[in-house]
GROMACS .gro file of C-alpha atoms in nm:
model
  254
    1MET     CA    1  17.645   6.049  -0.450
    2ALA     CA    2  17.267   5.981  -0.411
    3GLU     CA    3  17.199   6.233  -0.693
    4ALA     CA    4  17.444   6.039  -0.922
    5VAL     CA    5  17.271   5.711  -0.845
    6ALA     CA    6  16.932   5.864  -0.914
    7GLN     CA    7  17.050   5.998  -1.254
    8SER     CA    8  17.189   5.661  -1.351
    9LYS     CA    9  16.860   5.481  -1.275
   10LYS     CA   10  16.630   5.411  -1.558
   11ILE     CA   11  16.253   5.376  -1.587
   12LYS     CA   12  16.105   5.142  -1.841
   13PHE     CA   13  15.774   5.186  -2.019
   14VAL     CA   14  15.575   4.954  -2.247
   15VAL     CA   15  15.322   5.167  -2.430
   16THR     CA   16  15.037   5.033  -2.639
   17ARG     CA   17  15.018   5.248  -2.946
   18GLN     CA   18  14.782   5.283  -3.239
   19ASP     CA   19  14.849   5.518  -3.538
   20ASP     CA   20  14.488   5.583  -3.621
   21PRO     CA   21  14.132   5.451  -3.530
   22ASN     CA   22  14.151   5.190  -3.798
   23ALA     CA   23  14.505   5.074  -3.750
   24LYS     CA   24  14.612   4.773  -3.554
   25SER     CA   25  14.760   4.834  -3.206
   26TYR     CA   26  15.122   4.746  -3.118
   27THR     CA   27  15.353   4.796  -2.823
   28GLU     CA   28  15.672   5.004  -2.812
   29GLU     CA   29  15.923   5.018  -2.531
   30PHE     CA   30  16.089   5.330  -2.392
   31GLU     CA   31  16.354   5.392  -2.134
   32ILE     CA   32  16.412   5.730  -1.961
   33ALA     CA   33  16.626   5.866  -1.685
   34TYR     CA   34  16.470   5.852  -1.339
   35ARG     CA   35  16.394   6.170  -1.146
   36PRO     CA   36  16.247   6.179  -0.793
   37ASN     CA   37  15.871   6.243  -0.768
   38MET     CA   38  15.798   6.174  -1.131
   39ASN     CA   39  15.443   6.084  -1.234
   40VAL     CA   40  15.338   5.911  -1.556
   41ILE     CA   41  15.255   6.245  -1.723
   42SER     CA   42  15.600   6.394  -1.657
   43ALA     CA   43  15.755   6.066  -1.794
   44LEU     CA   44  15.542   6.091  -2.113
   45MET     CA   45  15.663   6.455  -2.145
   46GLU     CA   46  16.022   6.329  -2.132
   47ILE     CA   47  15.956   6.078  -2.405
   48GLN     CA   48  15.780   6.351  -2.610
   49ARG     CA   49  16.081   6.576  -2.585
   50ASN     CA   50  16.305   6.298  -2.715
   51PRO     CA   51  16.092   6.026  -2.885
   52VAL     CA   52  16.350   5.750  -2.910
   53ASN     CA   53  16.247   5.396  -2.820
   54SER     CA   54  16.465   5.160  -2.606
   55GLY     CA   55  16.615   5.018  -2.923
   56GLY     CA   56  16.758   5.358  -3.013
   57GLY     CA   57  16.513   5.414  -3.302
   58LYS     CA   58  16.354   5.750  -3.365
   59THR     CA   59  15.973   5.721  -3.340
   60ALA     CA   60  15.663   5.941  -3.339
   61PRO     CA   61  15.588   6.116  -3.013
   62ILE     CA   62  15.328   5.937  -2.796
   63CYS     CA   63  14.989   6.098  -2.802
   64TRP     CA   64  14.784   6.132  -2.481
   65GLU     CA   65  14.547   6.378  -2.319
   66SER     CA   66  14.599   6.588  -2.008
   67ASN     CA   67  14.494   6.925  -1.878
   68CYS     CA   68  14.483   7.011  -1.507
   69LEU     CA   69  14.754   6.773  -1.379
   70GLU     CA   70  14.578   6.756  -1.041
   71GLU     CA   71  14.301   6.500  -1.079
   72VAL     CA   72  14.027   6.746  -1.155
   73CYS     CA   73  13.972   6.742  -1.535
   74GLY     CA   74  13.969   6.360  -1.584
   75ALA     CA   75  14.142   6.392  -1.919
   76CYS     CA   76  14.446   6.175  -1.855
   77SER     CA   77  14.260   5.849  -1.785
   78MET     CA   78  14.441   5.543  -1.915
   79VAL     CA   79  14.514   5.187  -1.813
   80ILE     CA   80  14.836   5.177  -1.598
   81ASN     CA   81  14.974   4.839  -1.513
   82GLY     CA   82  14.632   4.682  -1.583
   83LYS     CA   83  14.423   4.928  -1.388
   84PRO     CA   84  14.225   5.228  -1.521
   85ARG     CA   85  14.331   5.545  -1.334
   86GLN     CA   86  14.457   5.905  -1.373
   87ALA     CA   87  14.811   5.931  -1.508
   88CYS     CA   88  14.868   6.260  -1.322
   89THR     CA   89  14.844   6.091  -0.975
   90ALA     CA   90  15.023   5.774  -1.079
   91LEU     CA   91  15.365   5.815  -0.921
   92VAL     CA   92  15.650   5.630  -1.085
   93ASP     CA   93  15.802   5.530  -0.749
   94LYS     CA   94  15.485   5.344  -0.660
   95LEU     CA   95  15.455   5.150  -0.989
   96GLU     CA   96  15.594   4.813  -1.072
   97GLN     CA   97  15.830   4.819  -1.374
   98PRO     CA   98  15.813   4.794  -1.659
   99ILE     CA   99  15.527   5.042  -1.641
  100ARG     CA  100  15.263   4.941  -1.888
  101LEU     CA  101  15.039   5.209  -2.044
  102GLU     CA  102  14.734   5.127  -2.250
  103PRO     CA  103  14.429   5.319  -2.370
  104MET     CA  104  14.097   5.247  -2.205
  105LYS     CA  105  13.935   4.971  -2.417
  106THR     CA  106  13.572   5.062  -2.345
  107PHE     CA  107  13.609   5.365  -2.577
  108PRO     CA  108  13.729   5.384  -2.936
  109VAL     CA  109  14.097   5.475  -2.972
  110VAL     CA  110  14.174   5.795  -3.163
  111ARG     CA  111  14.547   5.755  -3.147
  112ASP     CA  112  14.789   5.590  -2.891
  113LEU     CA  113  14.644   5.672  -2.545
  114VAL     CA  114  14.386   5.925  -2.674
  115ILE     CA  115  14.028   5.791  -2.667
  116ASN     CA  116  13.684   5.905  -2.785
  117ARG     CA  117  13.450   5.951  -2.486
  118GLU     CA  118  13.148   6.017  -2.704
  119ARG     CA  119  12.963   5.717  -2.558
  120MET     CA  120  12.981   5.861  -2.218
  121PHE     CA  121  12.886   6.214  -2.318
  122ASN     CA  122  12.589   6.084  -2.518
  123ALA     CA  123  12.474   5.890  -2.208
  124LEU     CA  124  12.489   6.205  -1.998
  125LYS     CA  125  12.287   6.387  -2.272
  126SER     CA  126  12.022   6.110  -2.269
  127VAL     CA  127  11.961   6.148  -1.896
  128LYS     CA  128  11.957   6.529  -1.917
  129ALA     CA  129  12.240   6.570  -1.669
  130TRP     CA  130  12.184   6.939  -1.620
  131ILE     CA  131  11.955   7.181  -1.443
  132PRO     CA  132  11.712   7.335  -1.697
  133ILE     CA  133  11.634   7.706  -1.662
  134ASP     CA  134  11.380   7.925  -1.841
  135GLY     CA  135  11.585   8.170  -2.045
  136THR     CA  136  11.911   8.346  -1.968
  137TYR     CA  137  11.774   8.636  -1.759
  138ASP     CA  138  11.810   8.652  -1.380
  139LEU     CA  139  11.552   8.437  -1.223
  140GLY     CA  140  11.652   8.535  -0.869
  141PRO     CA  141  11.768   8.295  -0.598
  142GLY     CA  142  11.661   7.939  -0.637
  143PRO     CA  143  11.514   7.713  -0.363
  144ARG     CA  144  11.759   7.612  -0.085
  145MET     CA  145  11.867   7.254  -0.053
  146ALA     CA  146  11.863   7.094   0.288
  147GLU     CA  147  12.222   7.070   0.434
  148THR     CA  148  12.197   6.691   0.485
  149LYS     CA  149  12.104   6.649   0.120
  150ARG     CA  150  12.363   6.897   0.006
  151GLN     CA  151  12.643   6.710   0.175
  152TRP     CA  152  12.591   6.382  -0.015
  153ALA     CA  153  12.493   6.561  -0.332
  154TYR     CA  154  12.826   6.746  -0.331
  155GLU     CA  155  13.003   6.405  -0.330
  156LEU     CA  156  12.821   6.305  -0.651
  157SER     CA  157  12.909   6.640  -0.806
  158LYS     CA  158  13.277   6.545  -0.790
  159CYS     CA  159  13.242   6.338  -1.105
  160MET     CA  160  13.491   6.453  -1.358
  161THR     CA  161  13.366   6.229  -1.653
  162CYS     CA  162  13.705   6.056  -1.656
  163GLY     CA  163  13.545   5.731  -1.776
  164VAL     CA  164  13.739   5.511  -1.530
  165CYS     CA  165  13.415   5.361  -1.384
  166LEU     CA  166  13.302   5.265  -1.733
  167GLU     CA  167  13.636   5.107  -1.818
  168ALA     CA  168  13.628   4.905  -1.491
  169CYS     CA  169  13.261   4.793  -1.532
  170PRO     CA  170  13.237   4.449  -1.710
  171ASN     CA  171  12.886   4.536  -1.833
  172VAL     CA  172  13.006   4.839  -2.035
  173ASN     CA  173  13.139   4.707  -2.366
  174ASP     CA  174  13.080   4.707  -2.740
  175LYS     CA  175  12.819   4.425  -2.705
  176THR     CA  176  12.596   4.609  -2.468
  177SER     CA  177  12.418   4.946  -2.459
  178PHE     CA  178  12.448   4.994  -2.081
  179ILE     CA  179  12.503   5.363  -2.012
  180GLY     CA  180  12.736   5.291  -1.723
  181PRO     CA  181  12.772   5.389  -1.351
  182ALA     CA  182  12.850   5.762  -1.392
  183PRO     CA  183  12.537   5.859  -1.588
  184VAL     CA  184  12.316   5.668  -1.333
  185SER     CA  185  12.484   5.852  -1.047
  186GLN     CA  186  12.425   6.184  -1.225
  187VAL     CA  187  12.053   6.105  -1.249
  188ARG     CA  188  12.054   6.078  -0.873
  189LEU     CA  189  12.239   6.407  -0.833
  190PHE     CA  190  12.020   6.612  -1.059
  191ASN     CA  191  11.694   6.450  -0.937
  192ALA     CA  192  11.794   6.559  -0.581
  193HIS     CA  193  11.820   6.924  -0.685
  194PRO     CA  194  11.502   7.126  -0.596
  195THR     CA  195  11.479   7.259  -0.953
  196GLY     CA  196  11.618   6.947  -1.131
  197GLU     CA  197  11.353   6.722  -0.973
  198MET     CA  198  11.097   6.881  -1.205
  199ASN     CA  199  11.241   6.642  -1.471
  200LYS     CA  200  11.280   6.354  -1.230
  201ASP     CA  201  11.048   6.111  -1.409
  202GLU     CA  202  11.196   6.198  -1.750
  203ARG     CA  203  11.537   6.097  -1.631
  204LEU     CA  204  11.410   5.782  -1.473
  205GLU     CA  205  11.230   5.689  -1.795
  206VAL     CA  206  11.571   5.674  -1.965
  207LEU     CA  207  11.702   5.443  -1.697
  208LEU     CA  208  11.400   5.212  -1.756
  209ASP     CA  209  11.477   5.193  -2.134
  210ASP     CA  210  11.717   4.950  -2.300
  211GLY     CA  211  12.072   5.018  -2.185
  212GLY     CA  212  11.946   5.165  -1.858
  213ILE     CA  213  11.983   5.049  -1.507
  214GLU     CA  214  11.892   4.686  -1.589
  215GLY     CA  215  12.234   4.652  -1.750
  216CYS     CA  216  12.412   4.679  -1.411
  217GLY     CA  217  12.547   4.347  -1.294
  218ASN     CA  218  12.641   4.473  -0.949
  219SER     CA  219  13.008   4.387  -0.989
  220GLN     CA  220  13.096   4.696  -0.775
  221ASN     CA  221  13.415   4.753  -0.978
  222CYS     CA  222  13.303   5.108  -1.043
  223VAL     CA  223  13.304   5.226  -0.677
  224ARG     CA  224  13.644   5.055  -0.617
  225SER     CA  225  13.804   5.228  -0.917
  226CYS     CA  226  13.647   5.579  -0.900
  227PRO     CA  227  13.940   5.828  -0.841
  228LYS     CA  228  13.701   6.063  -0.645
  229GLY     CA  229  13.557   5.790  -0.419
  230ILE     CA  230  13.202   5.859  -0.541
  231PRO     CA  231  12.948   5.621  -0.388
  232LEU     CA  232  12.835   5.492  -0.725
  233THR     CA  233  12.684   5.165  -0.601
  234THR     CA  234  12.473   5.364  -0.351
  235SER     CA  235  12.347   5.578  -0.641
  236ILE     CA  236  12.262   5.270  -0.849
  237ALA     CA  237  12.070   5.117  -0.558
  238GLU     CA  238  11.881   5.438  -0.500
  239MET     CA  239  11.795   5.473  -0.871
  240ASN     CA  240  11.689   5.104  -0.877
  241ARG     CA  241  11.439   5.190  -0.603
  242ASP     CA  242  11.317   5.506  -0.785
  243THR     CA  243  11.274   5.328  -1.119
  244THR     CA  244  11.077   5.048  -0.946
  245LYS     CA  245  10.851   5.315  -0.796
  246LEU     CA  246  10.800   5.474  -1.135
  247MET     CA  247  10.708   5.130  -1.287
  248PHE     CA  248  10.441   5.072  -1.026
  249LYS     CA  249  10.316   5.428  -1.084
  250ARG     CA  250  10.282   5.348  -1.456
  251TRP     CA  251  10.088   5.029  -1.386
  252PHE     CA  252   9.841   5.201  -1.158
  253GLN     CA  253   9.781   5.472  -1.419
  254MET     CA  254   9.699   5.226  -1.691
   0.00000   0.00000   0.00000
């Protein structure tokens, strides 16, 4: 009996769609049969198998991105019922209907729910968010990191470049050049590494330039929205301190 009731139950979706980067966006409604323990990704897969809207009209399958399906890759970021989050961990049973799906507006839309994260990746390149090594040969074991430092650095390393913190930040938009919370936090991570700190000032210089840390308005939306619970505001405060130190260092060297 319970199974029959579950099968008769319907889930309603309102999806913001866009046919190409230059096209106007529009909404399309869908209705699918309910199954226990569905997440948004499994619902999108159902629509993809039978792309018929709630009016009965055949339509193009919805485009979205996903990979790991366990909140590790960050690919399935989208705005669900007004909040940026991962679609793989958005359980249908815990969402108010109709479930509204939109692409993250901070990034250019490629098609439907697929976005171009180039802005974020360029920001990570600008701060050199990696540990440089000299050549590809074996350099032997590197310097050890203190356990107390390793513990908080590990929390920062959980960043999956999902872009949710940039979407939630009111200071990241098409009118500003602010690089966003995630790249600032990655500066803290790589500057804490015993080898990475060799380029510490180089990374901090980027944060002192236009679009750097001065663009943060301290809204703290980023830390509240981060799927991994990364202490982004703590990182921003730490980098604010380090960039201030670097400024004084510059002045005394003049």
